[in-house]
Coordinates of C-alpha atoms and ligand atoms in Angstrom, one line a residue:
X19 CA -12.9 -13.9 7.1
X20 CA -12.6 -10.4 4.8
X21 CA -12.5 -9.9 1.0
X22 CA -9.2 -10.4 -0.8
X23 CA -8.7 -9.2 -4.4
X24 CA -5.9 -10.4 -6.9
X25 CA -5.1 -11.1 -10.7
X26 CA -1.9 -13.5 -11.8
X27 CA -1.8 -10.7 -15.3
X28 CA -0.1 -7.8 -12.1
X29 CA 2.8 -11.4 -11.7
X30 CA 3.7 -11.0 -16.0
X31 CA 5.7 -8.2 -16.0
X32 CA 9.4 -8.0 -14.3
X33 CA 13.2 -7.3 -15.0
X34 CA 15.6 -9.6 -14.2
X35 CA 17.7 -8.8 -10.3
X36 CA 14.4 -6.3 -9.6
X37 CA 14.3 -6.8 -6.3
X38 CA 9.7 -5.8 -7.3
X39 CA 9.3 -9.4 -8.9
X40 CA 6.3 -11.1 -10.1
X41 CA 6.4 -13.8 -7.2
X42 CA 5.8 -11.0 -4.5
X43 CA 2.2 -11.8 -6.1
X44 CA 2.8 -15.7 -7.3
X45 CA 3.6 -16.7 -4.1
X46 CA 1.6 -15.1 -1.5
X47 CA -1.7 -15.3 -4.1
X48 CA -1.0 -19.4 -3.5
X49 CA -0.1 -19.7 0.5
X50 CA -3.0 -16.7 0.5
X51 CA -5.3 -20.2 -1.4
X52 CA -4.4 -22.3 -0.1
X53 CA -4.6 -20.9 3.4
X54 CA -8.2 -20.4 3.0
X55 CA -8.2 -16.9 1.7
X56 CA -10.6 -17.1 -1.8
X57 CA -9.0 -14.1 -4.0
X58 CA -11.7 -12.4 -6.4
X59 CA -11.0 -10.4 -9.4
X60 CA -11.6 -6.6 -9.0
X61 CA -15.0 -5.7 -9.0
X62 CA -14.4 -2.4 -10.3
X63 CA -12.2 -1.5 -13.1
X64 CA -10.1 1.7 -13.2
X65 CA -10.8 3.7 -16.0
X66 CA -8.4 7.4 -16.4
X67 CA -10.8 8.8 -15.4
X68 CA -10.1 7.2 -11.8
X69 CA -7.0 8.8 -12.9
X70 CA -7.5 12.3 -12.4
X71 CA -8.8 12.8 -9.4
X72 CA -5.2 12.8 -8.0
X73 CA -3.0 12.5 -11.4
X74 CA -2.4 15.1 -14.0
X75 CA -3.4 14.8 -16.7
X76 CA -0.8 13.6 -18.9
X77 CA 0.7 11.1 -16.4
X78 CA -1.2 8.0 -17.3
X79 CA -0.5 9.0 -21.3
X80 CA 3.1 9.5 -20.4
X81 CA 3.0 5.9 -18.9
X82 CA 1.0 4.5 -22.0
X83 CA 3.7 5.9 -24.1
X84 CA 6.8 5.1 -21.6
X85 CA 7.8 8.6 -21.9
X86 CA 8.9 9.3 -18.6
X87 CA 12.5 8.1 -16.8
X88 CA 12.7 6.6 -13.6
X89 CA 16.0 3.9 -13.8
X90 CA 14.1 1.7 -9.9
X91 CA 10.7 2.0 -12.5
X92 CA 11.2 0.7 -16.3
X93 CA 8.9 0.9 -18.8
X94 CA 8.3 -2.3 -19.0
X95 CA 5.9 -3.7 -22.1
X96 CA 2.0 -3.3 -21.1
X97 CA 2.9 -1.7 -17.3
X98 CA 0.3 1.0 -18.3
X99 CA -2.7 -2.3 -18.6
X100 CA -1.2 -3.5 -14.9
X101 CA -1.4 -0.2 -13.8
X102 CA -4.4 0.2 -14.2
X103 CA -5.5 -3.6 -12.9
X104 CA -3.6 -3.4 -9.7
X105 CA -5.5 0.3 -9.3
X106 CA -8.6 -1.7 -9.8
X107 CA -7.9 -3.9 -7.0
X108 CA -7.5 -0.7 -5.1
X109 CA -10.3 0.4 -5.8
X110 CA -12.8 -2.9 -5.6
X111 CA -10.8 -3.6 -1.7
X112 CA -12.4 0.4 -1.0
X113 CA -15.9 -0.4 -2.2
X114 CA -15.8 -3.8 -0.4
X115 CA -14.8 -2.4 3.3
X116 CA -17.0 0.7 2.8
X117 CA -19.9 -2.1 2.5
X118 CA -18.3 -3.1 5.9
X119 CA -16.1 -5.9 5.1
X120 CA -12.4 -5.9 5.3
X121 CA -10.1 -6.3 2.4
X122 CA -7.3 -6.5 1.3
X123 CA -5.5 -5.9 -2.7
X124 CA -2.6 -8.7 -3.4
X125 CA -1.7 -6.5 -7.2
X126 CA 1.2 -4.8 -8.5
X127 CA 2.8 -2.1 -9.4
X128 CA 2.9 -1.3 -6.1
X129 CA 1.3 2.8 -5.4
X130 CA 2.7 4.8 -2.7
X131 CA 5.6 6.8 -4.1
X132 CA 4.0 7.7 -6.9
X133 CA 3.0 11.8 -7.6
X134 CA 1.0 13.7 -9.4
X135 CA 2.8 13.5 -12.2
X136 CA 5.6 11.3 -11.1
X137 CA 6.3 7.6 -11.5
X138 CA 9.0 6.4 -8.4
X139 CA 10.2 3.6 -6.7
X140 CA 8.8 1.0 -8.0
X141 CA 5.0 2.9 -8.3
X142 CA 3.6 4.1 -11.3
X143 CA -0.4 5.1 -10.3
X144 CA -0.6 6.1 -6.3
X145 CA -3.2 3.2 -6.0
X146 CA -4.0 3.7 -2.2
X147 CA -4.7 7.8 -2.3
X148 CA -6.7 7.4 -5.8
X149 CA -8.7 4.6 -4.2
X150 CA -8.9 7.3 -1.1
X151 CA -9.9 10.5 -3.7
X152 CA -12.7 7.9 -4.7
X153 CA -14.7 7.3 -2.0
X154 CA -14.7 11.0 -0.7
X155 CA -15.6 12.2 -4.2
X156 CA -18.9 9.3 -4.0
X157 CA -19.4 10.0 0.2
X158 CA -18.3 13.9 0.0
X159 CA -17.7 14.2 3.7
X160 CA -15.7 10.8 4.9
X161 CA -13.0 11.0 7.1
X162 CA -10.2 8.4 6.0
X163 CA -7.0 7.6 7.7
X164 CA -4.1 6.6 5.2
X165 CA -1.9 4.0 7.6
X166 CA 1.0 3.5 5.6
X167 CA 3.5 0.5 7.3
X168 CA 6.0 0.6 4.4
X169 CA 9.8 0.8 5.3
X170 CA 10.2 4.0 2.8
X171 CA 8.5 6.8 3.1
X172 CA 5.1 7.7 1.5
X173 CA 6.2 10.3 0.0
X174 CA 3.9 10.0 -3.0
X175 CA 1.0 9.7 -0.9
X176 CA 1.7 12.8 1.5
X177 CA 2.7 15.1 -1.8
X178 CA -1.5 14.0 -2.9
X179 CA -2.7 14.3 0.1
X180 CA -1.1 17.3 2.1
X181 CA -3.7 19.7 3.1
X182 CA -6.8 17.3 1.9
X183 CA -10.0 17.5 3.6
X184 CA -11.2 15.2 6.1
X185 CA -7.9 13.2 5.0
X186 CA -5.3 12.5 8.0
X187 CA -1.9 10.0 7.4
X188 CA 0.8 8.9 8.7
X189 CA 3.3 6.8 7.2
X190 CA 6.2 4.9 9.9
X191 CA 9.4 4.2 8.4
X192 CA 13.2 4.0 8.1
X193 CA 15.9 7.6 8.1
X194 CA 17.2 8.7 6.8
X195 CA 16.2 6.8 3.5
X196 CA 15.4 6.5 0.1
X197 CA 13.3 8.2 -0.2
X198 CA 15.0 10.9 1.5
X199 CA 11.7 12.5 2.9
X200 CA 9.4 12.1 5.9
X201 CA 12.1 13.6 8.5
X202 CA 9.0 15.5 9.7
X203 CA 5.3 15.8 10.5
X204 CA 3.4 18.3 7.8
X205 CA -0.1 19.6 8.3
X206 CA -2.0 16.4 8.0
X207 CA 1.1 14.1 7.4
X208 CA 2.6 12.4 10.5
X209 CA 5.9 11.4 9.9
X210 CA 8.1 8.3 12.7
X211 CA 11.5 8.6 11.6
X212 CA 12.9 5.5 12.7
X213 CA 16.8 4.5 12.4
X214 CA 17.9 1.1 11.3
X215 CA 18.3 -1.7 13.1
X216 CA 14.8 -0.4 14.6
X217 CA 13.1 -3.8 16.1
X218 CA 9.4 -4.9 16.3
X219 CA 8.6 -4.0 19.9
X220 CA 10.2 -0.6 19.1
X221 CA 8.2 -0.6 16.1
X222 CA 5.1 -0.9 17.6
X223 CA 5.9 0.8 20.7
X224 CA 6.6 4.1 18.2
X225 CA 3.3 3.1 16.1
X226 CA 0.3 2.6 19.4
X227 CA 0.2 6.3 20.2
X228 CA 0.3 7.9 16.5
X229 CA -2.2 5.7 15.5
X230 CA -4.3 6.2 18.3
X231 CA -3.6 10.2 17.8
X232 CA -4.9 9.6 14.1
X233 CA -8.2 8.0 14.9
X234 CA -8.7 10.8 17.7
X235 CA -9.9 12.4 14.4
X236 CA -12.7 10.1 13.9
X237 CA -11.8 8.6 10.7
X238 CA -15.1 6.3 8.8
X239 CA -12.6 4.2 6.9
X240 CA -9.1 3.2 8.0
X241 CA -6.9 2.7 4.5
X242 CA -3.9 0.8 4.6
X243 CA -0.3 0.8 2.7
X244 CA 0.7 -2.5 3.6
X245 CA 4.1 -2.6 2.9
X246 CA 6.3 -5.6 4.5
X247 CA 10.1 -4.2 4.0
X248 CA 10.4 -3.4 7.7
X249 CA 10.5 -8.0 7.6
X250 CA 13.8 -8.5 9.6
X251 CA 14.7 -10.1 6.2
X252 CA 14.3 -7.6 3.9
X253 CA 16.7 -7.4 1.5
X254 CA 16.5 -3.4 0.7
X255 CA 16.2 -2.0 3.8
X256 CA 17.6 -2.0 7.5
X257 CA 14.3 -1.6 9.7
X258 CA 14.2 -5.5 12.5
X259 CA 10.5 -6.6 11.9
X260 CA 9.3 -10.1 13.0
X261 CA 6.7 -12.6 11.1
X262 CA 4.5 -11.7 14.5
X263 CA 4.7 -8.1 14.2
X264 CA 2.7 -7.9 10.4
X265 CA 0.5 -9.8 12.8
X266 CA 0.0 -7.3 15.5
X267 CA -0.6 -4.8 12.6
X268 CA -3.2 -5.8 11.6
X269 CA -4.7 -7.0 14.3
X270 CA -4.3 -3.1 16.5
X271 CA -6.0 -1.6 12.8
X272 CA -8.8 -4.4 13.0
X273 CA -9.8 -4.2 16.7
X274 CA -11.2 -0.4 16.0
X275 CA -14.0 -2.5 14.2
X276 CA -13.3 0.2 11.3
X277 CA -13.9 0.0 7.8
X278 CA -10.8 -1.5 6.7
X279 CA -9.1 -2.0 3.4
X280 CA -5.6 -2.7 2.5
X281 CA -3.0 -2.8 -0.7
X282 CA 0.2 -4.4 -0.8
X283 CA 3.3 -2.0 -1.5
X284 CA 6.8 -3.4 -1.0
X285 CA 8.3 -6.3 0.4
X286 CA 10.6 -8.3 -1.3
X287 CA 12.1 -11.1 0.8
X288 CA 11.5 -14.5 0.4
X289 CA 9.0 -14.5 3.4
X290 CA 6.3 -12.1 2.1
X291 CA 3.1 -14.3 1.7
X292 CA 4.0 -15.0 5.1
X293 CA 4.4 -12.2 5.9
X294 CA 1.0 -11.0 4.1
X295 CA -0.7 -14.0 5.4
X296 CA 0.0 -13.6 9.5
X297 CA -1.2 -9.6 8.4
X298 CA -4.1 -10.8 7.0
X299 CA -5.1 -12.8 9.7
X300 CA -4.8 -9.6 12.2
X301 CA -6.7 -7.5 9.7
X302 CA -9.7 -9.6 8.2
Ligands
ZN19 ZN1 9.0 0.0 0.4

């Protein structure tokens, strides 16, 4: 079984009616724990130097001072500290993966919409992209393949890794949909736009050849933005993946036998705990 990093402090913020809600971590934590997983606190504590690997020097400061403005991404009290805990989970999962253990960071806030100098789409710091950058700083030349299966285009991640050496990115997402980008492939960033209503079988038929192409670059490690909002029961998007599809995706990633880690991105249905459990059944 792989390593699971989580911290229930990341369930301690929220706003009434906001879909990115505390239950996502709290109930998933409980479910995974009763399924035999052993959640651990992060082993790496994120520091400011980790953030400026990709974000602008003043970005974290703007989160600390609440001087940003995005209606989807509120200035919750203490959100900078909580975002650093979420980042710590991603960094810990990346380290564990490099040491040979498949790992998952069950934290919030998510990260894949956060760009160099912007919070967006419930995201403050780009956890996954920062974890990749930190790995590549420690191991120059490390080839990383990023897979983003959240229903939304990973626009923040794309903006941070576009043209980056030894890094490739694959995003499958509903299109058109927030954030509006991801209609076409750009350089090292492969985008697969899918129309509303796409089901699990069609999704997998799109994923498998694109994933083969990603693997042809012979990556050393897989970094996965695991969003579960392509689920048929998700309240905020229109793809129709069933529960079993997420387990299948986890299995396809695991079949590579590559070092691998994943971070929680979106997923807003009440079934999120089951979807994550299924994914990890395949991924670990
Ligand atoms: Zn999403």
